[in-house]
Coordinates of N, CA and C in Angstrom, one line a residue:
X15 N 104.9 111.6 95.3 CA 103.4 111.8 95.4 C 102.5 111.2 95.8
X16 N 101.8 111.3 96.7 CA 100.7 110.3 98.1 C 99.4 111.2 97.1
X17 N 98.7 109.9 98.0 CA 97.6 110.5 98.0 C 96.7 109.4 99.2
X18 N 95.9 110.2 99.3 CA 95.1 110.4 101.1 C 94.5 109.2 100.7
X19 N 94.3 107.6 101.2 CA 93.9 106.9 101.2 C 93.2 106.4 102.4
X20 N 91.8 105.3 102.0 CA 91.1 105.4 103.8 C 91.7 103.9 104.1
X21 N 91.8 103.7 105.5 CA 92.7 102.9 106.4 C 92.7 101.6 106.1
X22 N 91.2 101.6 104.7 CA 91.1 100.2 104.5 C 92.4 99.9 103.5
X23 N 92.4 101.0 102.7 CA 93.4 100.6 102.0 C 94.6 100.7 101.6
X24 N 95.4 101.9 102.8 CA 96.2 101.5 103.3 C 96.7 100.8 103.9
X25 N 96.3 100.0 104.6 CA 96.8 98.4 105.0 C 96.9 97.7 103.7
X26 N 96.1 97.9 102.5 CA 96.3 96.4 101.6 C 96.5 97.2 100.0
X27 N 97.6 98.8 100.3 CA 98.4 98.8 99.4 C 99.5 98.4 98.7
X28 N 100.0 97.7 100.2 CA 101.3 96.8 100.0 C 100.9 95.2 99.5
X29 N 99.4 95.5 99.3 CA 98.9 93.6 99.7 C 99.5 92.8 98.2
X30 N 100.0 91.8 98.0 CA 100.3 91.2 96.6 C 99.9 90.0 96.8
X31 N 98.5 89.5 97.3 CA 98.0 88.1 97.1 C 97.4 88.7 95.8
X32 N 97.1 87.0 95.0 CA 96.4 87.4 94.2 C 95.5 85.9 94.2
X33 N 94.3 87.2 93.9 CA 92.9 85.9 94.9 C 92.8 85.2 93.7
X34 N 92.5 83.6 94.1 CA 92.3 82.8 93.4 C 90.9 82.2 93.4
X35 N 90.6 81.7 91.8 CA 89.2 81.2 91.8 C 88.4 80.9 92.9
X36 N 88.7 79.8 93.9 CA 88.2 79.7 95.0 C 88.1 80.4 95.7
X37 N 89.0 81.4 95.8 CA 88.6 82.3 97.3 C 87.5 83.2 96.7
X38 N 87.0 83.5 95.3 CA 86.3 84.1 94.5 C 84.7 83.9 94.9
X39 N 84.7 82.9 94.3 CA 83.7 82.1 94.0 C 82.7 81.7 95.4
X40 N 83.2 81.8 97.5 CA 82.5 81.4 98.2 C 82.0 82.8 98.2
X41 N 82.4 84.0 97.4 CA 81.8 85.3 97.7 C 80.7 85.9 97.8
X42 N 79.5 86.2 98.0 CA 78.2 86.0 97.9 C 77.9 87.6 97.2
X43 N 76.6 86.9 96.8 CA 76.6 88.8 95.7 C 75.3 89.0 96.1
X44 N 74.9 90.2 96.3 CA 73.6 90.8 97.3 C 73.2 92.0 96.0
X45 N 73.3 92.0 94.7 CA 73.3 92.5 93.7 C 72.7 93.9 94.0
X46 N 72.6 95.4 93.6 CA 72.2 96.4 94.5 C 71.4 97.1 92.8
X47 N 71.5 96.5 92.0 CA 70.2 96.8 91.1 C 70.6 97.8 89.8
X48 N 71.6 98.6 90.5 CA 72.3 99.1 89.7 C 72.5 99.1 87.7
X49 N 72.2 100.5 87.2 CA 72.1 100.1 86.1 C 73.2 100.3 84.8
X50 N 73.4 99.4 84.0 CA 74.6 99.9 83.2 C 74.3 101.0 82.6
X51 N 75.4 102.2 82.6 CA 75.3 103.6 82.2 C 76.0 103.5 81.4
X52 N 75.9 104.3 80.2 CA 76.7 105.2 78.6 C 78.2 105.4 79.0
X53 N 79.2 105.0 78.9 CA 80.2 105.8 79.4 C 81.0 106.6 78.0
X54 N 81.2 107.7 78.3 CA 82.0 108.7 76.8 C 83.0 109.1 78.0
X55 N 84.4 109.5 76.5 CA 85.4 110.5 77.3 C 84.7 111.7 77.9
X56 N 86.0 112.2 78.6 CA 85.7 113.3 79.4 C 87.7 114.1 79.4
X57 N 87.0 114.9 78.6 CA 88.0 115.9 77.5 C 88.6 116.7 79.0
X58 N 88.1 117.4 79.7 CA 88.9 118.5 80.8 C 89.2 117.4 81.5
X59 N 88.9 116.3 81.9 CA 89.8 114.9 83.2 C 90.6 113.9 82.5
X60 N 91.1 114.3 80.9 CA 91.9 113.7 80.1 C 91.3 112.2 80.7
X61 N 90.2 111.7 80.8 CA 89.8 110.7 80.3 C 89.5 110.0 80.0
X62 N 90.0 109.2 78.7 CA 90.0 108.1 77.6 C 89.7 107.6 77.8
X63 N 88.5 106.7 76.7 CA 88.0 106.2 76.3 C 88.5 105.4 75.0
X64 N 89.4 104.1 74.9 CA 90.4 103.6 73.4 C 89.1 102.8 72.8
X65 N 88.5 103.8 71.9 CA 87.8 102.6 71.4 C 86.7 101.4 71.4
X66 N 86.3 101.8 73.1 CA 85.5 100.9 73.9 C 84.3 100.1 73.0
X67 N 84.7 98.7 72.4 CA 83.5 98.3 72.0 C 82.1 98.0 72.9
X68 N 82.5 98.2 74.3 CA 81.3 98.0 74.5 C 81.6 99.6 75.4
X69 N 81.1 100.7 75.1 CA 81.1 101.5 76.4 C 80.0 101.7 77.1
X70 N 80.2 101.0 78.4 CA 79.5 100.9 79.3 C 79.9 100.1 81.1
X71 N 79.6 100.7 81.6 CA 79.9 100.4 83.2 C 79.0 100.6 84.0
X72 N 78.9 100.1 85.2 CA 77.8 100.3 85.9 C 78.0 101.5 87.0
X73 N 76.9 102.4 87.1 CA 76.9 103.8 87.3 C 77.8 103.5 88.2
X74 N 77.8 103.5 90.0 CA 78.5 103.7 90.5 C 80.5 104.0 90.7
X75 N 80.2 102.6 89.7 CA 81.7 102.3 89.2 C 82.1 103.4 87.8
X76 N 81.6 103.6 87.3 CA 81.9 104.8 86.2 C 82.2 106.6 87.3
X77 N 81.3 106.2 87.9 CA 81.6 107.6 88.8 C 82.3 107.5 90.1
X78 N 83.0 106.8 90.4 CA 84.8 106.4 90.7 C 85.8 106.5 89.7
X79 N 85.7 106.5 88.7 CA 86.4 106.3 87.7 C 86.4 107.5 87.3
X80 N 85.6 108.6 86.9 CA 85.4 109.7 87.0 C 86.2 110.8 88.3
X81 N 85.6 110.2 89.6 CA 86.8 110.7 90.7 C 87.4 110.7 90.6
X82 N 88.3 109.4 90.1 CA 90.0 108.7 90.6 C 90.3 110.0 89.2
X83 N 89.8 109.8 87.9 CA 90.1 111.4 87.0 C 90.6 112.3 87.6
X84 N 89.2 112.6 88.5 CA 89.4 114.0 88.8 C 90.5 114.5 89.9
X85 N 91.1 113.2 90.8 CA 91.4 113.1 92.0 C 93.0 113.8 91.6
X86 N 92.9 112.5 90.1 CA 94.4 113.1 89.3 C 95.1 114.3 89.1
X87 N 93.8 114.6 88.4 CA 94.4 116.0 87.8 C 94.8 116.8 89.2
X88 N 94.5 116.8 90.5 CA 94.4 117.8 91.8 C 96.5 117.6 91.8
X89 N 96.5 116.4 91.1 CA 97.9 116.2 92.1 C 98.9 116.9 90.6
X90 N 98.8 116.5 89.9 CA 98.9 117.2 88.3 C 98.4 117.2 87.4
X91 N 98.0 118.4 86.7 CA 97.6 118.5 85.5 C 97.9 118.1 84.1
X92 N 98.7 117.4 84.1 CA 99.1 117.0 82.9 C 99.1 115.4 83.1
X93 N 98.1 114.6 84.1 CA 98.1 113.4 84.0 C 96.5 112.8 83.0
X94 N 96.3 111.7 83.3 CA 95.3 111.3 82.0 C 94.8 110.0 82.5
X95 N 93.9 109.1 82.2 CA 93.5 107.9 82.4 C 93.2 107.5 81.1
X96 N 94.0 106.5 80.9 CA 93.0 106.1 79.4 C 92.4 104.4 79.6
X97 N 91.1 104.6 79.2 CA 90.4 102.8 79.1 C 90.6 102.0 78.3
X98 N 90.6 101.2 78.2 CA 91.2 100.1 77.5 C 89.3 99.1 77.2
X99 N 89.3 98.7 78.2 CA 88.3 97.9 78.3 C 87.0 98.4 79.4
X100 N 86.1 97.9 79.5 CA 85.0 97.8 80.9 C 84.2 96.8 80.8
X101 N 82.6 97.2 80.3 CA 81.6 96.5 80.5 C 82.0 94.9 79.2
X102 N 82.1 93.6 79.5 CA 81.9 92.6 78.3 C 81.2 91.5 79.1
X103 N 79.9 91.4 78.2 CA 79.0 90.5 78.3 C 79.4 88.7 78.4
X104 N 78.7 88.4 78.9 CA 78.7 87.2 79.9 C 79.4 86.2 78.7
X105 N 78.6 86.2 77.9 CA 78.1 85.3 76.6 C 79.8 84.9 76.1
X106 N 80.3 86.6 76.0 CA 81.9 86.6 75.3 C 82.7 86.0 76.2
X107 N 83.0 86.1 77.5 CA 83.7 85.5 78.4 C 83.7 84.3 78.7
X108 N 82.1 84.0 78.4 CA 82.3 82.1 78.7 C 82.9 81.6 77.4
X109 N 82.6 82.3 76.3 CA 83.4 81.4 75.1 C 84.8 81.8 75.0
X110 N 85.0 82.7 75.4 CA 86.6 83.1 75.3 C 87.0 81.9 76.8
X111 N 86.5 82.1 78.0 CA 87.1 81.0 78.9 C 86.8 79.4 77.7
X112 N 86.0 79.3 77.6 CA 86.4 77.7 77.4 C 87.4 77.5 76.0
X113 N 87.5 78.8 75.0 CA 88.5 78.2 74.4 C 90.0 78.0 75.0
X114 N 90.3 79.0 76.7 CA 91.7 79.1 77.1 C 91.9 77.8 77.6
X115 N 90.6 77.6 78.7 CA 90.7 76.0 79.5 C 90.8 75.0 78.3
X116 N 90.9 75.3 76.8 CA 91.2 74.2 75.6 C 92.6 74.5 75.8
X117 N 93.2 75.4 75.4 CA 94.8 75.4 75.2 C 95.1 74.5 76.4
X118 N 94.8 75.1 77.9 CA 96.0 75.0 79.4 C 95.3 73.0 79.5
X119 N 94.3 72.8 78.7 CA 94.5 71.4 79.1 C 95.0 70.9 78.4
X120 N 95.4 71.1 77.0 CA 96.0 70.3 76.0 C 97.7 70.5 76.7
X121 N 98.0 71.8 77.3 CA 99.0 71.4 77.9 C 99.3 71.2 79.1
X122 N 98.7 71.2 80.2 CA 98.8 70.4 81.1 C 97.6 69.2 81.1
X123 N 98.2 67.8 80.8 CA 97.2 66.7 80.6 C 97.4 66.0 82.2
X124 N 95.7 65.7 82.7 CA 96.4 65.3 83.7 C 96.0 65.8 85.1
X125 N 95.9 67.3 84.9 CA 95.2 68.2 86.1 C 93.7 68.2 86.5
X126 N 93.6 68.3 87.5 CA 92.3 68.2 88.4 C 91.3 68.9 87.8
X127 N 90.2 68.8 88.5 CA 89.1 70.1 87.9 C 89.6 71.8 88.5
X128 N 89.8 71.5 89.4 CA 89.9 72.3 90.3 C 91.2 73.1 90.1
X129 N 92.9 72.2 89.9 CA 93.5 72.7 89.5 C 93.7 73.6 87.7
X130 N 93.1 72.9 87.2 CA 92.9 73.3 86.0 C 91.9 74.4 85.5
X131 N 90.9 74.9 86.6 CA 90.6 75.8 86.3 C 91.3 77.4 87.2
X132 N 92.1 76.6 88.3 CA 92.8 77.8 89.0 C 93.6 78.3 87.7
X133 N 94.3 77.5 87.3 CA 95.1 78.2 85.6 C 94.9 78.2 85.1
X134 N 93.7 78.1 84.1 CA 92.9 79.0 83.1 C 92.6 80.6 84.0
X135 N 92.0 80.3 85.1 CA 91.3 81.7 85.7 C 93.2 82.3 85.9
X136 N 94.1 82.5 85.9 CA 95.7 83.2 86.0 C 95.4 83.7 84.4
X137 N 94.9 83.4 83.2 CA 94.6 83.9 81.9 C 93.3 84.6 81.6
X138 N 92.1 83.6 82.3 CA 90.9 84.3 82.0 C 90.3 84.1 82.9
X139 N 89.2 84.9 83.4 CA 88.5 85.0 84.8 C 87.6 84.0 84.1
X140 N 87.2 83.2 85.1 CA 86.1 81.7 85.8 C 84.9 82.5 85.1
X141 N 83.8 82.1 84.6 CA 82.5 83.4 84.1 C 81.8 83.8 85.5
X142 N 81.8 82.8 86.2 CA 80.7 83.2 87.3 C 81.7 84.0 88.1
X143 N 83.2 84.4 88.9 CA 83.7 85.4 89.1 C 84.2 86.1 88.5
X144 N 83.6 86.8 87.1 CA 84.9 87.3 86.3 C 84.1 88.9 86.5
X145 N 85.3 89.9 86.5 CA 84.7 91.2 87.2 C 83.7 92.1 85.7
X146 N 83.9 91.9 84.6 CA 84.2 92.8 83.6 C 82.3 92.8 82.9
X147 N 82.0 91.0 83.0 CA 80.7 91.0 82.8 C 80.3 92.1 84.0
X148 N 80.4 91.9 84.9 CA 79.2 92.7 86.0 C 79.2 94.4 85.5
X149 N 80.0 94.6 84.9 CA 79.9 96.2 84.8 C 81.1 96.9 85.1
X150 N 81.8 96.3 86.5 CA 82.1 96.7 87.7 C 83.8 97.1 87.6
X151 N 84.1 96.5 86.2 CA 85.9 96.5 86.1 C 86.2 97.1 84.8
X152 N 87.3 97.5 85.4 CA 87.9 98.2 84.3 C 89.6 97.9 84.1
X153 N 90.0 97.9 82.7 CA 91.8 97.9 82.4 C 91.9 99.1 81.9
X154 N 92.8 99.9 82.6 CA 93.3 101.0 82.6 C 94.6 101.4 82.5
X155 N 95.2 102.4 82.0 CA 96.8 103.0 82.4 C 96.4 104.6 82.3
X156 N 98.2 104.7 83.4 CA 97.9 106.4 83.4 C 98.2 106.9 81.9
X157 N 98.3 108.4 81.9 CA 98.6 108.9 80.6 C 99.3 110.4 81.1
X158 N 100.4 111.3 80.7 CA 101.0 111.8 81.0 C 101.2 112.7 79.7
X159 N 100.9 114.0 79.8 CA 100.5 114.4 78.7 C 99.8 114.1 77.1
X160 N 99.5 113.4 77.4 CA 98.5 112.9 76.5 C 98.7 111.2 76.0
X161 N 100.2 111.2 76.3 CA 101.1 110.1 76.1 C 100.6 108.9 76.7
X162 N 100.9 107.4 77.0 CA 101.0 106.4 78.2 C 102.6 106.4 78.7
X163 N 102.3 106.5 79.8 CA 103.2 105.9 81.2 C 103.8 104.9 80.8
X164 N 105.8 104.6 81.2 CA 105.6 103.3 81.1 C 105.3 102.6 82.5
X165 N 104.6 101.5 81.9 CA 104.2 100.8 83.1 C 105.3 99.4 83.0
X166 N 106.0 99.1 82.2 CA 106.6 98.1 82.6 C 106.5 96.9 81.2
X167 N 105.0 96.9 80.8 CA 104.4 95.9 79.8 C 103.6 96.4 78.8
X168 N 103.4 96.1 77.4 CA 102.2 97.2 77.0 C 101.2 96.0 77.5
X169 N 99.7 96.9 76.9 CA 98.7 95.8 77.4 C 98.0 95.3 76.1
X170 N 97.3 93.9 75.7 CA 97.9 93.4 77.3 C 98.9 91.8 76.7
X171 N 99.6 91.8 76.7 CA 101.2 91.1 76.5 C 100.8 90.4 77.7
X172 N 100.4 89.2 77.1 CA 100.4 88.0 78.3 C 101.7 87.1 78.2
X173 N 102.8 87.6 76.4 CA 103.9 86.5 77.0 C 104.8 87.7 78.0
X174 N 104.8 88.6 78.8 CA 105.4 89.5 79.3 C 105.9 88.9 80.5
X175 N 107.0 88.7 81.1 CA 107.3 88.6 82.4 C 106.5 89.5 83.7
X176 N 106.4 90.7 83.5 CA 106.3 91.8 83.8 C 104.1 92.2 84.2
X177 N 103.9 91.4 83.7 CA 102.2 91.5 83.8 C 102.0 92.0 85.3
X178 N 102.1 91.0 86.1 CA 101.5 91.3 87.4 C 102.1 92.4 88.2
X179 N 101.3 92.9 88.9 CA 101.7 94.1 89.5 C 103.1 94.5 90.2
X180 N 103.6 93.3 91.2 CA 104.9 93.4 91.7 C 105.7 92.6 91.1
X181 N 105.9 92.1 89.8 CA 107.1 91.7 89.0 C 107.8 92.2 89.6
X182 N 109.0 91.2 89.2 CA 110.3 91.8 90.0 C 111.0 92.0 88.8
X183 N 111.9 92.8 89.1 CA 112.8 93.2 87.4 C 112.1 94.7 86.7
X184 N 111.1 94.9 87.4 CA 110.4 96.5 87.4 C 111.5 97.7 87.7
X185 N 111.8 98.7 86.9 CA 112.7 100.4 86.7 C 111.6 100.5 87.8
X186 N 112.3 101.9 88.6 CA 111.7 102.8 89.6 C 111.1 103.0 89.3
X187 N 111.3 103.7 87.5 CA 110.0 104.6 87.2 C 108.6 103.7 87.3
X188 N 108.9 102.7 86.8 CA 108.1 101.5 86.3 C 106.8 101.5 87.0
X189 N 107.8 101.4 88.6 CA 107.4 101.0 89.9 C 106.2 101.9 90.3
X190 N 107.0 103.8 90.0 CA 106.4 104.4 91.1 C 105.0 104.9 89.8
X191 N 105.2 104.4 88.7 CA 104.0 104.5 88.0 C 102.3 103.7 88.2
X192 N 103.2 102.1 88.8 CA 102.2 101.4 89.1 C 101.3 101.8 90.4
X193 N 102.3 102.5 91.1 CA 102.3 102.5 92.2 C 100.9 103.8 92.6
X194 N 101.2 105.0 91.4 CA 100.8 105.6 91.2 C 99.5 105.2 91.3
X195 N 98.8 105.2 89.9 CA 97.8 103.7 89.2 C 97.0 103.5 90.4
X196 N 97.6 102.7 91.3 CA 97.4 102.2 92.2 C 96.8 102.6 93.2
X197 N 97.4 103.7 93.9 CA 96.7 104.7 95.1 C 95.8 105.7 94.6
X198 N 95.7 105.9 93.1 CA 94.4 106.8 93.1 C 93.0 106.0 92.3
X199 N 93.6 104.7 91.9 CA 92.3 104.0 91.9 C 91.5 103.3 93.4
X200 N 92.5 102.8 94.1 CA 92.1 102.7 95.5 C 91.6 103.4 96.4
X201 N 91.4 104.4 96.0 CA 91.9 105.5 96.8 C 89.8 106.5 96.5
X202 N 90.0 105.8 95.7 CA 88.1 105.9 95.0 C 87.5 104.7 94.9
X203 N 88.1 103.6 95.7 CA 86.9 102.1 96.4 C 87.6 101.0 95.1
X204 N 88.5 101.6 94.0 CA 88.3 99.8 93.7 C 89.7 98.9 94.0
X205 N 89.3 98.0 93.6 CA 90.1 96.7 94.1 C 91.2 96.3 92.9
X206 N 92.2 96.4 93.6 CA 93.4 95.2 92.3 C 93.1 94.4 92.2
X207 N 93.7 94.0 91.0 CA 93.2 92.5 90.9 C 95.4 92.5 90.4
X208 N 96.0 92.2 91.8 CA 97.4 91.7 90.8 C 97.9 91.2 90.0
X209 N 97.6 90.2 89.1 CA 97.5 89.2 89.0 C 98.0 90.1 87.7
X210 N 97.2 91.0 87.3 CA 97.1 92.5 85.8 C 97.4 93.7 86.3
X211 N 98.6 94.3 86.3 CA 98.9 95.7 86.7 C 97.1 96.7 86.5
X212 N 96.7 96.5 85.2 CA 95.5 97.1 85.0 C 94.7 97.1 85.3
X213 N 94.1 95.7 85.6 CA 92.7 95.7 86.0 C 92.5 96.1 87.6
X214 N 91.4 97.1 87.4 CA 90.8 96.9 89.0 C 89.3 97.1 88.9
X215 N 88.6 96.3 90.0 CA 87.3 96.3 90.0 C 86.5 97.1 91.0
X216 N 84.9 97.3 90.9 CA 84.7 97.8 91.7 C 82.9 97.0 91.9
X217 N 82.5 97.0 93.1 CA 81.4 96.1 93.3 C 82.1 94.2 93.3
X218 N 82.5 94.0 92.4 CA 82.3 93.2 92.1 C 83.2 91.2 93.3
X219 N 83.2 90.0 92.5 CA 83.5 89.3 93.9 C 85.1 89.5 94.1
X220 N 85.9 89.8 93.4 CA 87.4 90.2 93.9 C 87.6 91.6 94.6
X221 N 86.3 92.6 93.8 CA 86.6 94.1 94.9 C 86.5 93.6 96.7
X222 N 85.1 93.1 96.3 CA 84.7 92.3 97.8 C 86.0 90.9 99.0
X223 N 86.3 89.8 97.9 CA 86.7 89.7 98.7 C 88.3 90.2 99.3
X224 N 89.0 91.3 98.2 CA 90.2 92.0 98.9 C 90.2 92.7 100.0
X225 N 88.5 93.5 100.0 CA 88.5 95.0 101.1 C 87.7 93.6 102.1
X226 N 87.3 91.8 102.0 CA 86.4 91.6 102.9 C 85.3 92.3 103.2
X227 N 84.6 92.3 102.0 CA 83.1 92.9 102.6 C 82.6 91.6 102.5
X228 N 81.0 92.0 103.0 CA 80.7 90.8 103.0 C 79.4 89.9 102.3
X229 N 79.6 90.6 100.8 CA 79.1 90.6 99.9 C 79.3 91.5 98.7
X230 N 79.8 90.5 97.7 CA 79.9 91.6 96.3 C 78.4 92.6 95.8
X231 N 78.1 93.4 95.7 CA 77.1 94.3 95.8 C 76.6 94.0 93.9
X232 N 77.6 93.4 93.1 CA 77.1 93.2 91.7 C 77.6 91.9 90.9
X233 N 76.3 91.5 90.0 CA 76.6 90.5 89.9 C 76.9 90.4 88.1
X234 N 76.9 89.6 87.4 CA 77.0 89.4 85.8 C 75.7 90.1 85.6
X235 N 75.6 90.9 84.4 CA 73.9 91.4 83.8 C 74.5 91.8 82.2
X236 N 73.3 91.9 81.9 CA 72.9 91.1 80.8 C 72.6 92.6 80.0
X237 N 73.5 92.7 78.8 CA 73.1 94.4 78.0 C 72.2 93.9 76.6
X238 N 72.2 95.1 75.8 CA 71.6 95.7 74.8 C 72.1 94.1 73.8
X239 N 71.0 93.0 73.3 CA 71.9 91.9 72.3 C 72.1 92.1 71.7
X240 N 72.0 93.3 70.6 CA 72.5 93.4 69.6 C 74.3 94.0 70.3
X241 N 74.7 94.7 71.2 CA 75.9 94.7 71.7 C 76.3 93.1 72.2
X242 N 75.9 92.7 72.8 CA 76.1 91.2 72.7 C 76.8 90.5 71.7
X243 N 75.9 90.5 70.8 CA 76.2 90.0 69.8 C 77.2 90.2 69.0
X244 N 77.7 92.1 68.8 CA 79.1 92.2 68.5 C 80.0 91.8 69.5
X245 N 80.2 92.0 70.3 CA 81.5 91.4 71.5 C 81.5 89.8 71.3
X246 N 80.4 89.9 71.3 CA 80.4 87.7 71.0 C 81.4 87.6 69.7
X247 N 81.0 88.4 68.5 CA 81.8 88.2 67.6 C 83.5 88.7 67.8
X248 N 84.0 89.3 67.7 CA 85.1 90.2 68.2 C 85.8 89.8 69.4
X249 N 85.7 88.9 70.4 CA 86.4 88.3 72.0 C 87.9 88.5 72.4
X250 N 87.8 90.0 71.9 CA 88.8 90.7 72.4 C 89.5 89.3 73.8
X251 N 91.4 89.0 73.6 CA 91.6 88.3 74.1 C 92.2 89.2 75.1
X252 N 91.6 89.5 76.6 CA 91.8 90.1 77.4 C 90.9 89.9 78.7
X253 N 91.6 89.7 80.5 CA 91.3 88.8 81.0 C 89.5 89.4 81.4

């Protein structure tokens, strides 16, 4: 199955870089002022939202995801997209990062501040460059006839050796499924985070760095205080 990609996406489709914190923190931000919008499942596109605690995303990022689901249907009507995670409050990101930093610091005494940040960043994005608090990032997978396809490991199993997009040891079927997800999302402007096969973003610093944009168009954005409090209390352990 092939997808029509932009020239930039064609060049980057096989790009295996896992961008580091130091590469992202230097990316300027010129927020375009887009609001967070409420997301909802779209049955005719098999676009599922799996109990999102924060059913929010930036307007254009959400529209691009809808377009991706629509494009997927033109390839095979039996395919769909399941979203596990969208917006996360910055407060929740900061709390979880602090907890993970303490774990990594204990396991790796003597690390410099720079090395410590990079190591933690591979598990939990450093808050000032994290995509989810911008409303432009999604954690998602493909479905086929309503069931999740085989991607090689479950979400979010950080103990698995197959988390990274190009992990060694994947079967041909798993590789094919990952390529399809990657093609569909990149064809609609999303950038992949190669450290996690499920994470894609639009408009944030990861997106800007991956595509060589002059600046990110989304900064971290605050949502309703009640939602923020609810998410802080649950603190799901995701990127």
